[in-house]
Amino acid sequence: MTNFIKNLANLIKVKTIVTFVVLIVFGVLSLRGQISPDNVMIVTSTVIAFYFGTQHERKE
């Protein structure tokens, strides 16, 4: 149970929240047709790469 609480606490960090908000906003804009899917793919890839890159860097 404590491992679950630790994982939940890590999810609530500001960087994680910002990452999910950016991904949701760009996904909604793409579905509405207000932004091209190519731009969504670029931004999403960049945000995910940055997020996981910093996660990996922190573990080492």
PDB file of C-alpha atoms in Angstrom:
ATOM      1  CA  MET A   1       0.000   0.000   0.000  1.00  0.00           C
ATOM      2  CA  THR A   2       2.825   2.442   0.743  1.00  0.00           C
ATOM      3  CA  ASN A   3       4.249   1.919  -2.734  1.00  0.00           C
ATOM      4  CA  PHE A   4       0.874   2.899  -4.185  1.00  0.00           C
ATOM      5  CA  ILE A   5       0.823   6.072  -2.088  1.00  0.00           C
ATOM      6  CA  LYS A   6       4.367   6.965  -3.189  1.00  0.00           C
ATOM      7  CA  ASN A   7       3.406   6.503  -6.842  1.00  0.00           C
ATOM      8  CA  LEU A   8       0.294   8.601  -6.358  1.00  0.00           C
ATOM      9  CA  ALA A   9       2.316  11.359  -4.680  1.00  0.00           C
ATOM     10  CA  ASN A  10       4.747  11.351  -7.612  1.00  0.00           C
ATOM     11  CA  LEU A  11       1.858  11.760 -10.058  1.00  0.00           C
ATOM     12  CA  ILE A  12       0.620  14.857  -8.315  1.00  0.00           C
ATOM     13  CA  LYS A  13       3.836  16.797  -8.874  1.00  0.00           C
ATOM     14  CA  VAL A  14       3.511  20.014 -10.821  1.00  0.00           C
ATOM     15  CA  LYS A  15       5.541  18.809 -13.793  1.00  0.00           C
ATOM     16  CA  THR A  16       3.270  15.812 -14.219  1.00  0.00           C
ATOM     17  CA  ILE A  17       0.135  17.927 -14.025  1.00  0.00           C
ATOM     18  CA  VAL A  18       1.489  20.390 -16.601  1.00  0.00           C
ATOM     19  CA  THR A  19       2.439  17.517 -18.908  1.00  0.00           C
ATOM     20  CA  PHE A  20      -1.037  16.004 -18.798  1.00  0.00           C
ATOM     21  CA  VAL A  21      -2.750  19.373 -19.244  1.00  0.00           C
ATOM     22  CA  VAL A  22      -0.652  20.193 -22.311  1.00  0.00           C
ATOM     23  CA  LEU A  23      -1.371  16.794 -23.844  1.00  0.00           C
ATOM     24  CA  ILE A  24      -5.117  17.097 -23.169  1.00  0.00           C
ATOM     25  CA  VAL A  25      -5.329  20.647 -24.551  1.00  0.00           C
ATOM     26  CA  PHE A  26      -3.526  19.769 -27.763  1.00  0.00           C
ATOM     27  CA  GLY A  27      -5.603  16.603 -28.123  1.00  0.00           C
ATOM     28  CA  VAL A  28      -8.853  18.559 -27.784  1.00  0.00           C
ATOM     29  CA  LEU A  29      -7.658  21.229 -30.231  1.00  0.00           C
ATOM     30  CA  SER A  30      -6.777  18.527 -32.721  1.00  0.00           C
ATOM     31  CA  LEU A  31     -10.140  16.792 -32.374  1.00  0.00           C
ATOM     32  CA  ARG A  32     -11.942  20.105 -32.913  1.00  0.00           C
ATOM     33  CA  GLY A  33      -9.879  20.742 -36.032  1.00  0.00           C
ATOM     34  CA  GLN A  34      -8.402  23.968 -34.695  1.00  0.00           C
ATOM     35  CA  ILE A  35      -4.823  22.722 -34.990  1.00  0.00           C
ATOM     36  CA  SER A  36      -3.303  20.288 -37.444  1.00  0.00           C
ATOM     37  CA  PRO A  37      -2.486  16.754 -36.296  1.00  0.00           C
ATOM     38  CA  ASP A  38       1.130  17.257 -37.388  1.00  0.00           C
ATOM     39  CA  ASN A  39       1.557  20.086 -34.885  1.00  0.00           C
ATOM     40  CA  VAL A  40      -0.062  18.014 -32.160  1.00  0.00           C
ATOM     41  CA  MET A  41       2.323  15.160 -32.882  1.00  0.00           C
ATOM     42  CA  ILE A  42       5.365  17.445 -32.649  1.00  0.00           C
ATOM     43  CA  VAL A  43       4.282  19.069 -29.388  1.00  0.00           C
ATOM     44  CA  THR A  44       3.187  15.778 -27.830  1.00  0.00           C
ATOM     45  CA  SER A  45       6.445  14.056 -28.744  1.00  0.00           C
ATOM     46  CA  THR A  46       8.469  16.934 -27.349  1.00  0.00           C
ATOM     47  CA  VAL A  47       6.536  17.074 -24.072  1.00  0.00           C
ATOM     48  CA  ILE A  48       6.691  13.311 -23.561  1.00  0.00           C
ATOM     49  CA  ALA A  49      10.400  13.169 -24.406  1.00  0.00           C
ATOM     50  CA  PHE A  50      11.121  15.972 -21.953  1.00  0.00           C
ATOM     51  CA  TYR A  51       8.993  14.416 -19.225  1.00  0.00           C
ATOM     52  CA  PHE A  52      10.493  10.941 -19.482  1.00  0.00           C
ATOM     53  CA  GLY A  53      13.980  12.345 -20.030  1.00  0.00           C
ATOM     54  CA  THR A  54      13.853  14.230 -16.756  1.00  0.00           C
ATOM     55  CA  GLN A  55      12.318  11.215 -14.981  1.00  0.00           C
ATOM     56  CA  HIS A  56      15.156   9.002 -16.216  1.00  0.00           C
ATOM     57  CA  GLU A  57      17.774  11.613 -15.291  1.00  0.00           C
ATOM     58  CA  ARG A  58      16.402  11.923 -11.762  1.00  0.00           C
ATOM     59  CA  LYS A  59      16.629   8.151 -11.152  1.00  0.00           C
ATOM     60  CA  GLU A  60      20.343   7.996 -11.980  1.00  0.00           C
TER      61      GLU A  60
END
